[in-house]
Short mmCIF file of C-alpha atoms in Angstrom, two decimals:
data_model
loop_
_atom_site.label_atom_id
_atom_site.label_comp_id
_atom_site.label_asym_id
_atom_site.label_seq_id
_atom_site.Cartn_x
_atom_site.Cartn_y
_atom_site.Cartn_z
CA MET A 1 18.57 -1.34 -3.36
CA THR A 2 20.76 1.26 -2.84
CA SER A 3 20.05 2.46 0.73
CA ASP A 4 22.52 1.54 3.50
CA ARG A 5 19.14 1.30 5.33
CA LEU A 6 17.82 -1.70 3.22
CA GLN A 7 20.74 -3.68 3.71
CA ARG A 8 19.64 -5.22 6.88
CA PHE A 9 17.06 -6.96 4.83
CA GLY A 10 20.13 -8.84 2.97
CA ASP A 11 18.59 -11.62 0.34
CA ARG A 12 15.46 -11.92 2.02
CA LEU A 13 13.74 -9.55 -0.52
CA ALA A 14 13.44 -11.48 -3.85
CA LEU A 15 12.33 -8.17 -5.68
CA PRO A 16 12.76 -4.18 -4.34
CA LEU A 17 9.22 -4.40 -3.79
CA ILE A 18 5.96 -3.44 -1.17
CA ALA A 19 2.72 -4.65 -1.32
CA ALA A 20 0.65 -1.74 -0.85
CA PRO A 21 -1.09 -1.24 2.13
CA MET A 22 -4.84 -1.31 1.20
CA PHE A 23 -8.08 -0.73 3.04
CA LEU A 24 -10.06 -3.85 3.40
CA VAL A 25 -7.89 -5.36 0.78
CA SER A 26 -4.74 -6.36 2.83
CA GLY A 27 -5.20 -8.83 5.66
CA VAL A 28 -3.64 -11.77 7.24
CA GLU A 29 -3.49 -14.14 4.13
CA LEU A 30 -2.07 -11.49 1.58
CA MET A 31 0.38 -10.49 4.26
CA VAL A 32 1.72 -14.03 5.14
CA ALA A 33 1.60 -14.88 1.18
CA ALA A 34 3.62 -11.88 0.16
CA CYS A 35 6.61 -11.81 2.93
CA ARG A 36 6.90 -15.58 2.62
CA SER A 37 7.51 -14.95 -1.35
CA GLY A 38 10.02 -12.13 -0.48
CA VAL A 39 8.14 -9.22 -0.87
CA ILE A 40 7.36 -6.73 2.14
CA GLY A 41 3.89 -7.07 3.07
CA SER A 42 2.30 -3.94 4.50
CA PHE A 43 -1.13 -3.47 5.81
CA PRO A 44 -3.25 -0.32 7.28
CA THR A 45 -4.11 -1.07 10.79
CA ALA A 46 -7.32 0.26 10.38
CA ASN A 47 -8.05 -2.90 8.62
CA CYS A 48 -8.44 -4.54 11.83
CA ARG A 49 -11.92 -3.55 13.56
CA SER A 50 -9.96 -3.13 17.16
CA THR A 51 -6.47 -2.79 18.90
CA ASP A 52 -7.37 -6.32 20.42
CA GLN A 53 -7.47 -7.77 16.51
CA LEU A 54 -4.35 -5.68 15.60
CA ASP A 55 -2.34 -7.96 18.24
CA GLU A 56 -4.06 -11.07 17.16
CA TRP A 57 -3.19 -10.41 13.30
CA LEU A 58 0.49 -9.30 14.08
CA THR A 59 0.53 -12.70 16.04
CA THR A 60 -0.59 -14.72 13.79
CA ILE A 61 1.17 -13.57 11.07
CA GLU A 62 4.73 -13.62 13.06
CA THR A 63 3.75 -17.11 14.00
CA ARG A 64 3.28 -18.23 10.70
CA LEU A 65 6.41 -16.42 9.04
CA CYS A 66 8.46 -18.29 11.91
CA GLN A 67 6.81 -21.54 10.85
CA HIS A 68 7.94 -21.02 7.49
CA GLU A 69 11.48 -20.27 8.32
CA ALA A 70 11.76 -23.42 10.35
CA GLN A 71 10.35 -25.47 7.55
CA THR A 72 12.49 -23.68 4.68
CA GLY A 73 15.23 -22.48 6.60
CA ARG A 74 14.89 -18.89 4.73
CA LYS A 75 14.10 -15.78 6.49
CA ALA A 76 10.84 -14.02 5.18
CA ALA A 77 10.63 -10.37 4.06
CA PRO A 78 9.80 -7.55 6.84
CA LEU A 79 6.12 -7.21 7.57
CA CYS A 80 5.43 -3.51 7.51
CA PRO A 81 2.20 -2.34 9.51
CA ASN A 82 0.54 0.81 8.14
CA LEU A 83 -0.26 3.41 10.81
CA ILE A 84 -2.44 6.35 10.17
CA VAL A 85 -0.85 9.37 12.36
CA HIS A 86 -3.57 12.05 11.46
CA ARG A 87 -5.49 13.18 14.85
CA SER A 88 -8.87 11.59 13.39
CA ASN A 89 -7.70 8.15 14.27
CA ALA A 90 -9.14 7.54 17.67
CA ARG A 91 -6.90 4.25 18.07
CA LEU A 92 -3.33 6.00 17.24
CA GLU A 93 -1.96 5.61 20.59
CA GLN A 94 -3.27 2.03 21.22
CA ASP A 95 -2.39 0.87 17.75
CA LEU A 96 1.15 2.07 18.01
CA ALA A 97 1.64 0.72 21.46
CA VAL A 98 0.71 -2.51 19.93
CA LEU A 99 3.25 -2.15 17.45
CA LEU A 100 6.06 -1.21 19.80
CA ARG A 101 5.37 -4.52 21.53
CA HIS A 102 5.51 -6.20 18.20
CA ARG A 103 8.74 -4.60 17.20
CA PRO A 104 7.81 -4.67 13.25
CA GLU A 105 11.13 -4.18 11.23
CA ILE A 106 9.52 -1.21 9.47
CA VAL A 107 6.38 1.08 9.46
CA ILE A 108 4.61 3.48 7.29
CA THR A 109 3.11 6.70 8.57
CA SER A 110 0.06 7.90 6.25
CA VAL A 111 -2.02 11.21 6.68
CA GLY A 112 -0.58 13.71 8.85
CA SER A 113 2.73 14.41 10.44
CA PRO A 114 5.25 11.49 11.55
CA ALA A 115 7.03 13.28 14.17
CA PRO A 116 5.41 12.13 16.93
CA VAL A 117 5.74 8.71 16.37
CA VAL A 118 9.37 8.57 14.82
CA LYS A 119 11.37 8.43 17.91
CA PRO A 120 9.10 5.53 19.94
CA LEU A 121 9.25 3.56 16.26
CA HIS A 122 13.19 4.03 16.42
CA ASP A 123 13.40 3.02 19.77
CA ALA A 124 12.02 -0.24 19.20
CA GLY A 125 14.06 -1.05 16.31
CA ALA A 126 12.14 0.16 13.01
CA LEU A 127 12.41 1.96 10.04
CA VAL A 128 9.89 4.97 9.25
CA LEU A 129 8.57 5.34 6.10
CA ALA A 130 6.11 8.16 5.70
CA ASP A 131 3.77 8.61 2.70
CA VAL A 132 3.98 11.94 1.03
CA ALA A 133 2.16 13.54 -1.74
CA SER A 134 4.04 16.96 -2.06
CA ILE A 135 7.71 18.01 -2.53
CA ARG A 136 6.58 20.10 1.10
CA HIS A 137 5.52 17.16 2.62
CA ALA A 138 8.47 15.30 1.99
CA GLU A 139 10.38 18.14 3.19
CA ARG A 140 8.87 18.26 6.43
CA ALA A 141 8.62 14.09 6.67
CA ALA A 142 12.55 14.51 6.01
CA GLU A 143 12.87 17.14 8.54
CA ALA A 144 11.17 14.75 11.10
CA GLY A 145 13.82 12.21 10.74
CA VAL A 146 12.24 9.29 9.05
CA ASP A 147 14.31 6.51 7.13
CA GLY A 148 12.30 6.80 4.00
CA LEU A 149 9.61 8.74 2.10
CA VAL A 150 6.54 6.83 0.04
CA LEU A 151 5.96 9.10 -2.97
CA LEU A 152 2.10 8.92 -3.94
CA THR A 153 2.30 9.76 -7.46
CA ALA A 154 -0.44 10.27 -10.46
CA GLY A 155 -1.75 6.59 -11.36
CA ALA A 156 -1.56 5.22 -7.44
CA GLY A 157 -5.15 3.53 -6.56
CA GLY A 158 -7.67 4.52 -3.65
CA GLN A 159 -6.45 8.07 -2.19
CA THR A 160 -3.75 9.04 -4.57
CA GLY A 161 -1.21 11.66 -5.41
CA TRP A 162 -1.34 14.11 -8.29
CA LEU A 163 2.61 14.75 -9.27
CA ASN A 164 4.58 12.86 -12.33
CA PRO A 165 6.27 10.27 -10.68
CA PHE A 166 9.49 11.27 -13.18
CA ALA A 167 9.24 14.77 -11.59
CA PHE A 168 8.52 13.82 -7.86
CA VAL A 169 11.17 11.62 -7.71
CA ARG A 170 13.98 13.65 -9.15
CA ALA A 171 12.93 16.54 -7.31
CA VAL A 172 12.70 14.74 -3.93
CA ARG A 173 16.26 13.01 -4.77
CA ALA A 174 17.70 16.43 -5.51
CA PHE A 175 17.50 16.78 -1.50
CA TYR A 176 16.77 13.42 0.28
CA ASP A 177 19.56 10.69 0.21
CA GLY A 178 17.17 8.38 2.51
CA VAL A 179 15.00 5.63 1.05
CA ILE A 180 12.62 6.31 -1.64
CA VAL A 181 9.55 3.82 -2.38
CA LEU A 182 7.62 5.08 -5.43
CA ALA A 183 3.92 4.33 -5.40
CA GLY A 184 1.69 4.64 -8.54
CA GLY A 185 1.67 2.56 -11.82
CA ILE A 186 3.82 0.09 -10.87
CA SER A 187 2.35 -3.15 -13.30
CA ASP A 188 5.23 -5.27 -13.68
CA GLY A 189 8.83 -6.05 -13.26
CA ARG A 190 10.13 -3.67 -16.12
CA ALA A 191 8.17 -0.77 -14.38
CA LEU A 192 9.89 -1.80 -11.07
CA TYR A 193 13.34 -1.62 -12.34
CA ALA A 194 12.49 1.47 -14.20
CA ALA A 195 11.73 3.10 -10.73
CA GLU A 196 15.09 1.90 -9.58
CA VAL A 197 17.04 3.41 -12.60
CA LEU A 198 14.74 6.73 -11.69
CA GLY A 199 16.40 6.72 -8.37
CA CYS A 200 14.09 4.65 -5.87
CA ASP A 201 15.12 1.95 -3.89
CA LEU A 202 11.66 0.39 -3.59
CA ALA A 203 8.20 0.69 -5.18
CA TYR A 204 4.56 -0.44 -4.09
CA MET A 205 2.50 -2.86 -5.94
CA GLY A 206 -1.25 -2.55 -4.98
CA THR A 207 -3.56 -3.01 -7.76
CA LYS A 208 -2.17 -6.16 -8.99
CA PHE A 209 -2.31 -7.85 -5.59
CA ILE A 210 -5.94 -6.93 -5.34
CA ALA A 211 -6.64 -9.31 -7.99
CA THR A 212 -4.76 -12.13 -5.85
CA ARG A 213 -6.35 -15.23 -4.44
CA GLU A 214 -5.20 -14.15 -1.05
CA SER A 215 -6.62 -10.69 -0.67
CA MET A 216 -9.68 -9.58 1.23
CA ALA A 217 -10.99 -8.02 -2.03
CA ASP A 218 -14.52 -8.78 -3.18
CA ASP A 219 -14.35 -11.83 -5.94
CA ARG A 220 -16.25 -9.15 -7.95
CA HIS A 221 -13.81 -6.23 -7.39
CA LYS A 222 -10.98 -8.51 -8.48
CA ARG A 223 -12.80 -9.93 -11.94
CA MET A 224 -13.59 -6.02 -12.50
CA LEU A 225 -9.68 -5.19 -12.42
CA VAL A 226 -8.94 -8.24 -14.94
CA ASP A 227 -12.19 -6.69 -17.17
CA SER A 228 -10.98 -3.09 -16.80
CA SER A 229 -8.08 -1.27 -18.09
CA ALA A 230 -6.65 2.24 -17.32
CA ASP A 231 -9.43 4.11 -19.02
CA ASP A 232 -11.92 2.83 -16.52
CA ILE A 233 -10.07 4.39 -13.78
CA LEU A 234 -11.79 7.94 -12.84
CA LEU A 235 -9.97 10.25 -10.45
CA THR A 236 -12.76 12.23 -8.15
CA THR A 237 -13.23 13.64 -5.08
CA ALA A 238 -16.77 12.75 -4.72
CA PHE A 239 -16.39 10.14 -2.16
CA THR A 240 -13.87 11.03 0.15
CA GLY A 241 -13.44 14.80 -0.38
CA LEU A 242 -9.58 13.49 -1.60
CA GLN A 243 -8.71 13.14 -4.78
CA THR A 244 -9.08 8.87 -5.34
CA SER A 245 -8.87 6.61 -7.67
CA MET A 246 -11.82 4.75 -8.82
CA LEU A 247 -13.20 2.03 -11.02
CA ARG A 248 -15.70 3.48 -13.09
CA PRO A 249 -17.46 0.39 -13.58
CA SER A 250 -18.39 -0.15 -9.80
CA ILE A 251 -19.78 3.31 -9.49
CA VAL A 252 -21.87 2.20 -12.63
CA ALA A 253 -23.09 -0.99 -10.95
CA ALA A 254 -23.75 1.13 -7.36
CA GLY A 255 -26.46 3.08 -9.34
CA LEU A 256 -24.52 6.30 -10.06
CA ASP A 257 -23.31 8.12 -12.89
CA PRO A 258 -20.00 8.78 -13.19
CA ASP A 259 -20.12 11.46 -15.34
CA ASP A 260 -22.30 13.14 -13.41
CA LEU A 261 -21.33 13.15 -9.28
CA PRO A 262 -21.84 15.25 -6.81
CA ALA A 263 -19.46 18.18 -5.74
CA ARG A 264 -16.34 17.25 -3.58
CA GLY A 265 -17.10 14.61 -0.63
CA ALA A 266 -20.84 15.03 -1.57
CA ILE A 267 -21.86 11.43 -1.73
CA ASP A 268 -23.24 10.37 1.65
CA ILE A 269 -21.14 7.37 1.98
CA ALA A 270 -17.99 8.53 3.81
CA ARG A 271 -19.42 6.60 7.16
CA ASP A 272 -18.98 2.86 6.77
CA ILE A 273 -21.71 2.41 9.29
CA ASP A 274 -25.29 2.90 7.95
CA VAL A 275 -28.58 2.37 9.76
CA GLY A 276 -32.36 2.52 9.19
CA ALA A 277 -33.20 4.07 5.72
CA ARG A 278 -29.47 4.51 4.71
CA GLU A 279 -28.56 0.66 4.80
CA SER A 280 -29.12 0.68 1.07
CA ARG A 281 -26.98 2.82 0.10
CA PRO A 282 -23.93 1.96 -1.50
CA LYS A 283 -20.78 2.14 0.96
CA ARG A 284 -17.28 3.55 0.22
CA TRP A 285 -14.86 1.05 -0.33
CA ARG A 286 -17.71 -2.10 0.01
CA ASP A 287 -19.50 -0.80 -3.02
CA ILE A 288 -17.28 1.62 -5.04
CA TRP A 289 -13.89 -0.08 -5.55
CA SER A 290 -10.58 1.33 -6.30
CA GLY A 291 -7.92 0.75 -8.77
CA GLY A 292 -4.79 2.28 -10.65
CA HIS A 293 -3.27 2.98 -13.70
CA SER A 294 -1.61 -0.59 -13.42
CA THR A 295 -5.17 -1.90 -13.84
CA SER A 296 -4.60 -2.37 -17.56
CA GLY A 297 -1.75 -5.01 -16.17
CA VAL A 298 -4.20 -7.39 -14.39
CA THR A 299 -4.99 -10.05 -16.83
CA ASP A 300 -6.40 -12.49 -14.27
CA VAL A 301 -6.74 -13.59 -10.88
CA LEU A 302 -3.28 -15.23 -9.25
CA GLY A 303 -1.72 -16.81 -6.13
CA VAL A 304 0.52 -14.53 -4.49
CA ASP A 305 3.36 -16.89 -5.36
CA ASP A 306 2.75 -16.84 -9.08
CA LEU A 307 2.33 -13.31 -9.20
CA VAL A 308 5.89 -12.37 -7.40
CA ALA A 309 7.40 -15.10 -9.77
CA ARG A 310 6.11 -13.72 -12.80
CA THR A 311 7.05 -10.38 -11.71
CA ALA A 312 10.70 -11.47 -10.72
CA ALA A 313 11.28 -12.78 -14.27
CA GLU A 314 9.95 -9.15 -15.68
CA TYR A 315 12.39 -7.72 -13.29
CA ARG A 316 15.54 -9.89 -14.20
CA GLU A 317 14.75 -9.64 -18.05
CA ALA A 318 14.70 -6.21 -17.85
CA ARG A 319 18.17 -5.79 -16.22
CA ALA A 320 19.53 -8.21 -18.64
CA HIS A 321 18.56 -6.06 -21.50
CA ASP A 322 19.78 -2.91 -19.57
CA PRO A 323 22.24 -0.98 -21.95
CA PRO A 324 26.02 -1.03 -20.43
#
């Protein structure tokens, strides 16, 4: 970790890694396991059905991590809620209030300008990282005073960016000296080390954490990732209106033709609450599953401890072979 902003975490991180926040995948068990293993655990606050449940999740996670510290004498890696700051998030103010009470060490903002939430989060002691998918968005987030930028690049699962990670990181590093997190295509410890060499402080790993025993993903989703490769990832706007990386086999299983999908956002599964005759229709994220280019690196379903240990061994080997 090169950034001074991350030094507060000292030796609490086994790897410069964030378990990416994933809709309907990242939950209490995954967060506890990731943080205990020395990886920053992040989850979308939208994974909670209500603000009250968000409060319950945070309390449960914090309690279990405190118990871990008491039992082992080791402080866990930080927990990092992911807050949707777009005006369409009707729970934004309420969820923010819960976060301010719990005082998380890191918060990631997504889908909109972080400007309105930066000061209150800073006042609560949190580092603020902002998701960005373009140079202009990176510039605006930096101007808003965030502590770090999560660069959403081509190859990330779910709603993704389009820029090449090499070009994106170097372009942002030319004007920004804060924390940079690379999101997209991190499949093992060697790729993680490469992200550091490129100029990043941290990286997301998402797809491989889907295929863990602790994730909330459907077991069929996990097995499909094991059986698939990067060739099975389809970039499409049909389901969300935004560029989204989805698993072709899940589209086929839902009775759709991945090579003949309707126009941008035209498939009527945008709402995850169906009634009446719509009940049998496929639902986004429940039946149409995401995956990133790192799907080729998913070879089995592991426990989080085993995944982190394996990634750490790969990372150490990559560092050891780095030429002087």
